[in-house]
Protein backbone atom coordinates (compact mmCIF):
# COMPACT_ATOMS: atom_id res chain seq x y z
CA UNK A 1 0.00 0.00 0.00
CA UNK A 2 1.47 3.36 -0.94
CA UNK A 3 1.46 6.07 1.68
CA UNK A 4 0.97 9.75 0.97
CA UNK A 5 4.02 11.83 1.82
CA UNK A 6 2.00 15.07 1.87
CA UNK A 7 2.15 16.58 5.34
CA UNK A 8 -0.34 18.94 6.88
CA UNK A 9 0.61 22.10 8.76
CA UNK A 10 2.61 21.90 12.00
CA UNK A 11 0.64 23.79 14.65
CA UNK A 12 2.17 25.05 17.89
CA UNK A 13 -0.30 25.46 20.77
CA UNK A 14 0.31 27.58 23.88
CA UNK A 15 -1.80 27.34 27.06
CA UNK A 16 -1.32 29.61 30.08
CA UNK A 17 -4.83 30.22 31.44
CA UNK A 18 -4.13 28.94 34.96
CA UNK A 19 -1.06 27.37 36.58
CA UNK A 20 0.20 25.10 33.77
CA UNK A 21 2.49 26.40 31.03
CA UNK A 22 1.55 24.02 28.22
CA UNK A 23 3.10 23.80 24.75
CA UNK A 24 1.83 21.26 22.22
CA UNK A 25 2.76 20.44 18.65
CA UNK A 26 0.21 18.78 16.36
CA UNK A 27 0.41 17.75 12.72
CA UNK A 28 -2.27 15.82 10.80
CA UNK A 29 -4.23 15.12 13.99
CA UNK A 30 -1.16 13.55 15.59
CA UNK A 31 0.32 14.85 18.86
CA UNK A 32 4.07 15.22 18.33
CA UNK A 33 4.94 16.93 21.63
CA UNK A 34 3.15 18.00 24.80
CA UNK A 35 5.55 19.89 27.08
CA UNK A 36 4.35 21.11 30.46
CA UNK A 37 5.73 23.24 33.27
CA UNK A 38 3.49 23.55 36.32
CA UNK A 39 3.60 26.06 39.16
CA UNK A 40 1.16 23.95 41.23
CA UNK A 41 3.74 23.36 44.01
CA UNK A 42 4.21 27.12 44.45
CA UNK A 43 0.46 27.51 45.14
CA UNK A 44 0.04 24.51 47.46
CA UNK A 45 0.72 26.44 50.68
CA UNK A 46 -2.06 28.93 49.80
CA UNK A 47 -4.65 26.20 49.10
CA UNK A 48 -5.42 27.64 45.67
CA UNK A 49 -3.81 29.26 42.64
CA UNK A 50 -2.32 32.72 43.29
CA UNK A 51 -2.64 34.69 40.01
CA UNK A 52 0.56 36.75 40.34
CA UNK A 53 2.66 33.68 41.12
CA UNK A 54 1.14 31.83 38.15
CA UNK A 55 1.86 34.72 35.74
CA UNK A 56 5.47 35.03 36.84
CA UNK A 57 5.98 31.27 36.55
CA UNK A 58 4.58 31.32 32.99
CA UNK A 59 7.04 34.05 32.06
CA UNK A 60 9.98 32.01 33.34
CA UNK A 61 8.79 28.72 31.84
CA UNK A 62 7.60 29.91 28.42
CA UNK A 63 10.74 29.83 26.26
CA UNK A 64 12.25 26.66 27.82
CA UNK A 65 8.90 24.85 27.45
CA UNK A 66 8.59 25.84 23.78
CA UNK A 67 12.16 24.71 23.17
CA UNK A 68 11.48 21.41 24.93
CA UNK A 69 8.36 20.78 22.81
CA UNK A 70 10.25 21.52 19.58
CA UNK A 71 13.12 19.23 20.61
CA UNK A 72 10.70 16.39 21.47
CA UNK A 73 9.02 16.72 18.06
CA UNK A 74 12.40 16.96 16.30
CA UNK A 75 11.26 20.26 14.80
CA UNK A 76 12.89 23.66 14.35
CA UNK A 77 11.05 26.95 14.97
CA UNK A 78 11.03 27.52 11.18
CA UNK A 79 9.00 24.29 10.73
CA UNK A 80 6.01 25.78 12.59
CA UNK A 81 3.16 26.71 10.20
CA UNK A 82 0.72 28.31 12.68
CA UNK A 83 0.61 29.37 16.33
CA UNK A 84 -2.53 28.82 18.44
CA UNK A 85 -2.99 30.23 21.92
CA UNK A 86 -5.63 30.26 24.65
CA UNK A 87 -7.12 33.77 24.45
CA UNK A 88 -9.44 33.11 27.43
CA UNK A 89 -11.15 32.57 29.74
CA UNK A 90 -8.68 32.30 32.62
CA UNK A 91 -6.48 34.39 34.89
CA UNK A 92 -5.82 37.73 33.18
CA UNK A 93 -2.11 38.01 33.94
CA UNK A 94 -1.47 34.35 33.12
CA UNK A 95 -3.31 34.58 29.79
CA UNK A 96 -1.39 37.74 28.88
CA UNK A 97 1.95 35.90 29.04
CA UNK A 98 0.78 33.19 26.65
CA UNK A 99 -0.90 35.57 24.24
CA UNK A 100 2.15 37.86 24.14
CA UNK A 101 4.46 34.89 23.52
CA UNK A 102 2.22 33.50 20.78
CA UNK A 103 2.13 36.87 19.03
CA UNK A 104 5.91 37.16 19.23
CA UNK A 105 6.47 33.69 17.75
CA UNK A 106 3.82 34.21 15.03
CA UNK A 107 5.30 37.57 14.05
CA UNK A 108 8.90 36.38 14.14
CA UNK A 109 8.14 33.22 12.16
CA UNK A 110 5.77 34.96 9.74
CA UNK A 111 2.92 32.47 10.41
CA UNK A 112 -0.77 33.00 11.30
CA UNK A 113 -1.99 33.37 14.89
CA UNK A 114 -5.15 31.61 16.17
CA UNK A 115 -6.67 32.73 19.47
CA UNK A 116 -8.81 29.88 20.83
CA UNK A 117 -11.35 29.40 23.62
CA UNK A 118 -10.07 27.35 26.56
CA UNK A 119 -13.22 25.23 26.93
CA UNK A 120 -13.44 24.43 23.21
CA UNK A 121 -9.79 23.37 23.38
CA UNK A 122 -10.58 20.98 26.28
CA UNK A 123 -13.09 19.29 23.97
CA UNK A 124 -10.81 19.34 20.90
CA UNK A 125 -8.02 17.43 22.67
CA UNK A 126 -10.13 14.29 22.60
CA UNK A 127 -9.79 14.16 18.78
CA UNK A 128 -6.06 13.44 19.23
CA UNK A 129 -6.92 10.16 20.97
CA UNK A 130 -10.27 9.14 19.53
CA UNK A 131 -10.42 10.77 16.10
CA UNK A 132 -12.96 13.26 14.73
CA UNK A 133 -15.79 14.12 17.10
CA UNK A 134 -19.27 13.02 15.93
CA UNK A 135 -21.60 15.95 15.38
CA UNK A 136 -23.37 16.86 17.57
CA UNK A 137 -21.73 15.81 20.84
CA UNK A 138 -22.21 16.82 24.47
CA UNK A 139 -19.13 17.81 26.48
CA UNK A 140 -18.91 17.82 30.28
CA UNK A 141 -15.94 19.93 31.38
CA UNK A 142 -15.05 19.74 35.05
CA UNK A 143 -11.92 21.29 36.52
CA UNK A 144 -10.73 23.60 39.26
CA UNK A 145 -11.93 26.59 37.26
CA UNK A 146 -14.97 25.38 35.35
CA UNK A 147 -17.94 23.02 35.39
CA UNK A 148 -19.85 23.23 32.11
CA UNK A 149 -22.14 21.25 29.88
CA UNK A 150 -21.64 22.13 26.21
CA UNK A 151 -23.33 21.27 22.93
CA UNK A 152 -20.66 20.84 20.25
CA UNK A 153 -21.58 20.81 16.56
CA UNK A 154 -18.28 21.41 14.77
CA UNK A 155 -15.29 22.63 16.75
CA UNK A 156 -13.72 24.50 13.84
CA UNK A 157 -16.79 25.91 12.12
CA UNK A 158 -19.58 26.47 14.66
CA UNK A 159 -19.61 28.10 18.07
CA UNK A 160 -19.75 25.73 21.02
CA UNK A 161 -23.05 26.30 22.86
CA UNK A 162 -23.20 26.44 26.66
CA UNK A 163 -26.14 24.41 28.02
CA UNK A 164 -25.31 25.02 31.66
CA UNK A 165 -22.54 25.76 34.12
CA UNK A 166 -21.91 25.96 37.84
CA UNK A 167 -23.68 28.82 39.56
CA UNK A 168 -21.06 28.95 42.32
CA UNK A 169 -17.98 26.70 42.90
CA UNK A 170 -16.45 24.57 40.16
CA UNK A 171 -16.41 20.82 40.82
CA UNK A 172 -12.62 20.74 41.25
CA UNK A 173 -12.82 23.76 43.55
CA UNK A 174 -15.26 21.81 45.75
CA UNK A 175 -12.79 18.89 45.84
CA UNK A 176 -9.99 21.27 46.81
CA UNK A 177 -12.03 22.93 49.59
CA UNK A 178 -13.34 19.67 51.05
CA UNK A 179 -9.83 18.17 50.94
CA UNK A 180 -8.57 21.16 52.89
CA UNK A 181 -11.14 20.74 55.64
CA UNK A 182 -10.27 17.02 55.85
CA UNK A 183 -6.58 17.95 56.25
CA UNK A 184 -5.55 16.70 52.79
CA UNK A 185 -3.06 18.48 50.48
CA UNK A 186 -3.80 20.70 47.46
CA UNK A 187 -4.92 19.89 44.82
CA UNK A 188 -7.58 17.93 46.66
CA UNK A 189 -9.00 15.74 43.87
CA UNK A 190 -6.41 12.95 43.89
CA UNK A 191 -6.28 12.45 47.72
CA UNK A 192 -10.10 12.46 47.97
CA UNK A 193 -10.30 10.01 45.06
CA UNK A 194 -7.83 7.72 46.85
CA UNK A 195 -9.47 8.03 50.30
CA UNK A 196 -12.93 7.42 48.81
CA UNK A 197 -11.83 4.01 47.54
CA UNK A 198 -11.35 2.92 51.17
CA UNK A 199 -14.74 4.25 52.30
CA UNK A 200 -18.46 3.86 51.69
CA UNK A 201 -20.83 6.58 50.48
CA UNK A 202 -23.21 6.30 53.42
CA UNK A 203 -23.69 9.99 54.32
CA UNK A 204 -26.58 11.57 52.36
CA UNK A 205 -24.95 14.87 51.33
CA UNK A 206 -27.14 17.20 49.21
CA UNK A 207 -27.15 16.99 45.39
CA UNK A 208 -27.22 20.68 44.42
CA UNK A 209 -29.68 21.49 41.59
CA UNK A 210 -30.35 17.79 40.95
CA UNK A 211 -33.56 17.24 39.00
CA UNK A 212 -34.29 20.97 38.68
CA UNK A 213 -34.67 20.70 34.91
CA UNK A 214 -31.62 22.86 34.17
CA UNK A 215 -28.13 21.84 33.08
CA UNK A 216 -26.56 24.06 35.73
CA UNK A 217 -24.61 22.83 38.75
CA UNK A 218 -24.10 24.04 42.32
CA UNK A 219 -21.42 22.70 44.67
CA UNK A 220 -21.24 25.39 47.32
CA UNK A 221 -24.10 23.96 49.43
CA UNK A 222 -22.49 20.52 49.31
CA UNK A 223 -19.18 21.92 50.51
CA UNK A 224 -20.95 23.68 53.41
CA UNK A 225 -22.89 20.51 54.27
CA UNK A 226 -19.65 18.51 54.46
CA UNK A 227 -18.06 21.22 56.65
CA UNK A 228 -21.06 21.24 59.04
CA UNK A 229 -21.11 17.44 59.26
CA UNK A 230 -17.39 17.25 60.05
CA UNK A 231 -17.60 20.12 62.56
CA UNK A 232 -20.50 18.43 64.38
CA UNK A 233 -18.44 15.24 64.72
CA UNK A 234 -15.41 17.14 66.01
CA UNK A 235 -17.51 19.11 68.50
CA UNK A 236 -19.01 15.90 69.81
CA UNK A 237 -15.46 14.59 70.30
CA UNK A 238 -16.12 11.73 67.85
CA UNK A 239 -13.63 10.58 65.22
CA UNK A 240 -14.23 11.77 61.64
CA UNK A 241 -14.58 8.79 59.27
CA UNK A 242 -12.47 10.49 56.57
CA UNK A 243 -12.81 7.75 53.96
CA UNK A 244 -16.60 7.65 54.28
CA UNK A 245 -16.86 11.46 54.16
CA UNK A 246 -14.67 11.48 51.02
CA UNK A 247 -16.71 8.71 49.38
CA UNK A 248 -20.04 10.37 50.27
CA UNK A 249 -18.90 13.81 49.05
CA UNK A 250 -17.52 12.31 45.85
CA UNK A 251 -20.70 10.37 45.19
CA UNK A 252 -22.78 13.55 45.54
CA UNK A 253 -20.56 15.34 42.99
CA UNK A 254 -20.35 12.61 40.37
CA UNK A 255 -24.01 11.62 40.72
CA UNK A 256 -25.16 15.11 39.67
CA UNK A 257 -22.47 15.52 37.00
CA UNK A 258 -23.28 12.24 35.26
CA UNK A 259 -27.06 12.53 35.66
CA UNK A 260 -27.09 15.99 34.07
CA UNK A 261 -24.67 15.01 31.29
CA UNK A 262 -26.85 12.05 30.30
CA UNK A 263 -29.99 14.20 30.57
CA UNK A 264 -28.40 16.81 28.27
CA UNK A 265 -27.52 14.12 25.71
CA UNK A 266 -31.09 12.77 25.84
CA UNK A 267 -32.66 16.24 25.59
CA UNK A 268 -30.63 17.05 22.47
CA UNK A 269 -30.80 13.60 20.88
CA UNK A 270 -27.01 13.29 21.12
CA UNK A 271 -25.22 9.94 21.16
CA UNK A 272 -21.70 10.98 22.20
CA UNK A 273 -20.49 12.39 25.53
CA UNK A 274 -16.95 13.73 25.98
CA UNK A 275 -15.64 14.42 29.49
CA UNK A 276 -12.63 16.67 30.07
CA UNK A 277 -10.96 18.87 32.68
CA UNK A 278 -8.88 17.83 35.68
CA UNK A 279 -11.82 16.19 37.52
CA UNK A 280 -12.24 13.82 34.53
CA UNK A 281 -9.25 11.98 36.02
CA UNK A 282 -11.55 10.93 38.88
CA UNK A 283 -11.98 7.17 39.03
CA UNK A 284 -15.56 7.24 40.32
CA UNK A 285 -16.65 9.84 37.75
CA UNK A 286 -15.23 7.67 34.97
CA UNK A 287 -16.89 4.51 36.32
CA UNK A 288 -20.34 6.04 36.92
CA UNK A 289 -20.29 7.90 33.58
CA UNK A 290 -19.40 4.64 31.79
CA UNK A 291 -22.22 2.81 33.56
CA UNK A 292 -24.86 5.46 32.92
CA UNK A 293 -23.80 6.09 29.32
CA UNK A 294 -23.95 2.39 28.55
CA UNK A 295 -27.45 2.16 30.04
CA UNK A 296 -28.54 5.16 27.93
CA UNK A 297 -26.89 3.98 24.68
CA UNK A 298 -24.44 6.89 24.70
CA UNK A 299 -20.81 6.53 23.53
CA UNK A 300 -18.47 7.89 26.20
CA UNK A 301 -15.13 9.44 25.24
CA UNK A 302 -12.66 10.47 27.94
CA UNK A 303 -9.10 11.42 27.01
CA UNK A 304 -6.28 9.96 29.09
CA UNK A 305 -5.79 11.91 32.36
CA UNK A 306 -2.71 13.82 31.09
CA UNK A 307 -4.82 15.33 28.31
CA UNK A 308 -7.79 16.11 30.62
CA UNK A 309 -5.86 18.64 32.69
CA UNK A 310 -4.70 21.93 31.15
CA UNK A 311 -2.05 21.39 28.48
CA UNK A 312 -0.70 22.75 25.21
CA UNK A 313 -1.85 19.75 23.16
CA UNK A 314 -5.48 20.84 23.47
CA UNK A 315 -4.71 24.29 22.08
CA UNK A 316 -2.64 22.86 19.23
CA UNK A 317 -5.44 20.37 18.49
CA UNK A 318 -8.09 23.09 18.18
CA UNK A 319 -5.72 25.38 16.26
CA UNK A 320 -5.00 22.57 13.80
CA UNK A 321 -8.73 21.96 13.26
CA UNK A 322 -9.18 25.67 12.53
CA UNK A 323 -6.23 25.80 10.13
CA UNK A 324 -7.63 22.76 8.27
CA UNK A 325 -11.11 24.33 8.15
CA UNK A 326 -9.71 27.54 6.65
CA UNK A 327 -10.79 29.66 9.62
CA UNK A 328 -9.57 33.27 9.41
CA UNK A 329 -6.55 33.84 11.71
CA UNK A 330 -6.72 36.27 14.63
CA UNK A 331 -5.32 39.78 14.31
CA UNK A 332 -1.99 40.52 15.98
CA UNK A 333 -3.79 42.80 18.45
CA UNK A 334 -5.74 39.76 19.75
CA UNK A 335 -6.66 40.57 23.37
CA UNK A 336 -6.30 38.15 26.28
CA UNK A 337 -9.77 37.99 27.82
CA UNK A 338 -10.29 36.58 31.31
CA UNK A 339 -14.05 36.33 30.63
CA UNK A 340 -13.97 35.34 26.95
CA UNK A 341 -17.47 34.11 26.05
CA UNK A 342 -18.03 30.96 23.99
CA UNK A 343 -18.86 31.44 20.35
CA UNK A 344 -16.26 34.04 19.38
O1 LIG B 1 -7.93 21.06 34.51
P1 LIG B 1 -7.11 21.30 35.73
O2 LIG B 1 -5.72 20.72 35.78
O3 LIG B 1 -6.91 22.85 35.99
C1 LIG B 1 -7.96 23.77 35.99
O4 LIG B 1 -8.53 23.93 37.07
O5 LIG B 1 -8.24 24.33 34.92
O6 LIG B 1 -7.96 20.77 36.98
C2 LIG B 1 -7.49 20.81 38.29
C3 LIG B 1 -8.61 20.34 39.21
C4 LIG B 1 -8.26 20.50 40.68
O7 LIG B 1 -9.35 21.12 41.34
C5 LIG B 1 -8.07 19.06 41.16
O8 LIG B 1 -8.41 18.87 42.52
C6 LIG B 1 -9.00 18.30 40.24
O9 LIG B 1 -8.87 18.94 38.98
N1 LIG B 1 -8.63 16.90 40.12
C7 LIG B 1 -9.43 15.87 40.52
C8 LIG B 1 -8.69 14.67 40.32
N2 LIG B 1 -7.48 15.02 39.77
C9 LIG B 1 -7.46 16.38 39.65
N3 LIG B 1 -10.65 15.88 41.05
C10 LIG B 1 -11.19 14.71 41.38
N4 LIG B 1 -10.55 13.52 41.23
C11 LIG B 1 -9.32 13.45 40.71
N5 LIG B 1 -8.71 12.27 40.58
ZN1 LIG C 1 -9.02 23.96 31.94
mmCIF file with all atom_site columns, N, CA, C and O and ligand atoms in Angstrom, residues 15 17 118-119 122 143 146 277 308-310 314, ligand 2:
data_model
loop_
_atom_site.group_PDB
_atom_site.id
_atom_site.type_symbol
_atom_site.label_atom_id
_atom_site.label_alt_id
_atom_site.label_comp_id
_atom_site.label_asym_id
_atom_site.label_entity_id
_atom_site.label_seq_id
_atom_site.pdbx_PDB_ins_code
_atom_site.Cartn_x
_atom_site.Cartn_y
_atom_site.Cartn_z
_atom_site.occupancy
_atom_site.B_iso_or_equiv
_atom_site.pdbx_formal_charge
_atom_site.auth_seq_id
_atom_site.auth_comp_id
_atom_site.auth_asym_id
_atom_site.auth_atom_id
_atom_site.pdbx_PDB_model_num
ATOM   1  N  N   . UNK A 1 15  ? -0.737  27.227 26.048 1.00 0.00 ? 15  UNK A N   1
ATOM   2  C  CA  . UNK A 1 15  ? -1.802  27.338 27.060 1.00 0.00 ? 15  UNK A CA  1
ATOM   3  C  C   . UNK A 1 15  ? -1.209  27.900 28.347 1.00 0.00 ? 15  UNK A C   1
ATOM   4  O  O   . UNK A 1 15  ? -0.257  27.331 28.902 1.00 0.00 ? 15  UNK A O   1
ATOM   5  N  N   . UNK A 1 17  ? -3.678  29.576 30.810 1.00 0.00 ? 17  UNK A N   1
ATOM   6  C  CA  . UNK A 1 17  ? -4.832  30.224 31.441 1.00 0.00 ? 17  UNK A CA  1
ATOM   7  C  C   . UNK A 1 17  ? -4.838  30.114 32.964 1.00 0.00 ? 17  UNK A C   1
ATOM   8  O  O   . UNK A 1 17  ? -5.498  30.894 33.645 1.00 0.00 ? 17  UNK A O   1
ATOM   9  N  N   . UNK A 1 118 ? -10.602 28.411 25.700 1.00 0.00 ? 118 UNK A N   1
ATOM   10 C  CA  . UNK A 1 118 ? -10.066 27.351 26.561 1.00 0.00 ? 118 UNK A CA  1
ATOM   11 C  C   . UNK A 1 118 ? -10.997 26.129 26.647 1.00 0.00 ? 118 UNK A C   1
ATOM   12 O  O   . UNK A 1 118 ? -10.537 24.984 26.589 1.00 0.00 ? 118 UNK A O   1
ATOM   13 N  N   . UNK A 1 119 ? -12.305 26.364 26.771 1.00 0.00 ? 119 UNK A N   1
ATOM   14 C  CA  . UNK A 1 119 ? -13.225 25.232 26.927 1.00 0.00 ? 119 UNK A CA  1
ATOM   15 C  C   . UNK A 1 119 ? -13.334 24.431 25.636 1.00 0.00 ? 119 UNK A C   1
ATOM   16 O  O   . UNK A 1 119 ? -13.368 23.191 25.651 1.00 0.00 ? 119 UNK A O   1
ATOM   17 N  N   . UNK A 1 122 ? -10.440 22.171 25.430 1.00 0.00 ? 122 UNK A N   1
ATOM   18 C  CA  . UNK A 1 122 ? -10.575 20.978 26.281 1.00 0.00 ? 122 UNK A CA  1
ATOM   19 C  C   . UNK A 1 122 ? -11.336 19.876 25.543 1.00 0.00 ? 122 UNK A C   1
ATOM   20 O  O   . UNK A 1 122 ? -11.078 18.693 25.726 1.00 0.00 ? 122 UNK A O   1
ATOM   21 N  N   . UNK A 1 143 ? -13.291 21.054 36.059 1.00 0.00 ? 143 UNK A N   1
ATOM   22 C  CA  . UNK A 1 143 ? -11.923 21.291 36.521 1.00 0.00 ? 143 UNK A CA  1
ATOM   23 C  C   . UNK A 1 143 ? -11.966 22.189 37.738 1.00 0.00 ? 143 UNK A C   1
ATOM   24 O  O   . UNK A 1 143 ? -13.027 22.437 38.317 1.00 0.00 ? 143 UNK A O   1
ATOM   25 N  N   . UNK A 1 146 ? -13.694 25.410 36.063 1.00 0.00 ? 146 UNK A N   1
ATOM   26 C  CA  . UNK A 1 146 ? -14.974 25.380 35.347 1.00 0.00 ? 146 UNK A CA  1
ATOM   27 C  C   . UNK A 1 146 ? -15.736 24.079 35.537 1.00 0.00 ? 146 UNK A C   1
ATOM   28 O  O   . UNK A 1 146 ? -15.144 23.038 35.781 1.00 0.00 ? 146 UNK A O   1
ATOM   29 N  N   . UNK A 1 277 ? -11.262 18.069 31.488 1.00 0.00 ? 277 UNK A N   1
ATOM   30 C  CA  . UNK A 1 277 ? -10.959 18.866 32.680 1.00 0.00 ? 277 UNK A CA  1
ATOM   31 C  C   . UNK A 1 277 ? -10.318 17.974 33.729 1.00 0.00 ? 277 UNK A C   1
ATOM   32 O  O   . UNK A 1 277 ? -10.442 16.743 33.674 1.00 0.00 ? 277 UNK A O   1
ATOM   33 N  N   . UNK A 1 308 ? -6.599  15.498 30.009 1.00 0.00 ? 308 UNK A N   1
ATOM   34 C  CA  . UNK A 1 308 ? -7.792  16.107 30.619 1.00 0.00 ? 308 UNK A CA  1
ATOM   35 C  C   . UNK A 1 308 ? -7.430  17.406 31.334 1.00 0.00 ? 308 UNK A C   1
ATOM   36 O  O   . UNK A 1 308 ? -8.182  18.373 31.305 1.00 0.00 ? 308 UNK A O   1
ATOM   37 N  N   . UNK A 1 309 ? -6.279  17.423 31.989 1.00 0.00 ? 309 UNK A N   1
ATOM   38 C  CA  . UNK A 1 309 ? -5.860  18.640 32.692 1.00 0.00 ? 309 UNK A CA  1
ATOM   39 C  C   . UNK A 1 309 ? -5.367  19.660 31.656 1.00 0.00 ? 309 UNK A C   1
ATOM   40 O  O   . UNK A 1 309 ? -5.200  19.332 30.483 1.00 0.00 ? 309 UNK A O   1
ATOM   41 N  N   . UNK A 1 310 ? -5.114  20.881 32.088 1.00 0.00 ? 310 UNK A N   1
ATOM   42 C  CA  . UNK A 1 310 ? -4.699  21.928 31.148 1.00 0.00 ? 310 UNK A CA  1
ATOM   43 C  C   . UNK A 1 310 ? -3.365  21.559 30.508 1.00 0.00 ? 310 UNK A C   1
ATOM   44 O  O   . UNK A 1 310 ? -2.436  21.128 31.203 1.00 0.00 ? 310 UNK A O   1
ATOM   45 N  N   . UNK A 1 314 ? -4.084  20.515 23.761 1.00 0.00 ? 314 UNK A N   1
ATOM   46 C  CA  . UNK A 1 314 ? -5.481  20.841 23.466 1.00 0.00 ? 314 UNK A CA  1
ATOM   47 C  C   . UNK A 1 314 ? -5.589  22.102 22.609 1.00 0.00 ? 314 UNK A C   1
ATOM   48 O  O   . UNK A 1 314 ? -6.445  22.197 21.726 1.00 0.00 ? 314 UNK A O   1
HETATM 49 ZN ZN1 . LIG B 2 .   ? -9.023  23.960 31.940 1.00 0.00 ? 2   LIG B ZN1 1
#
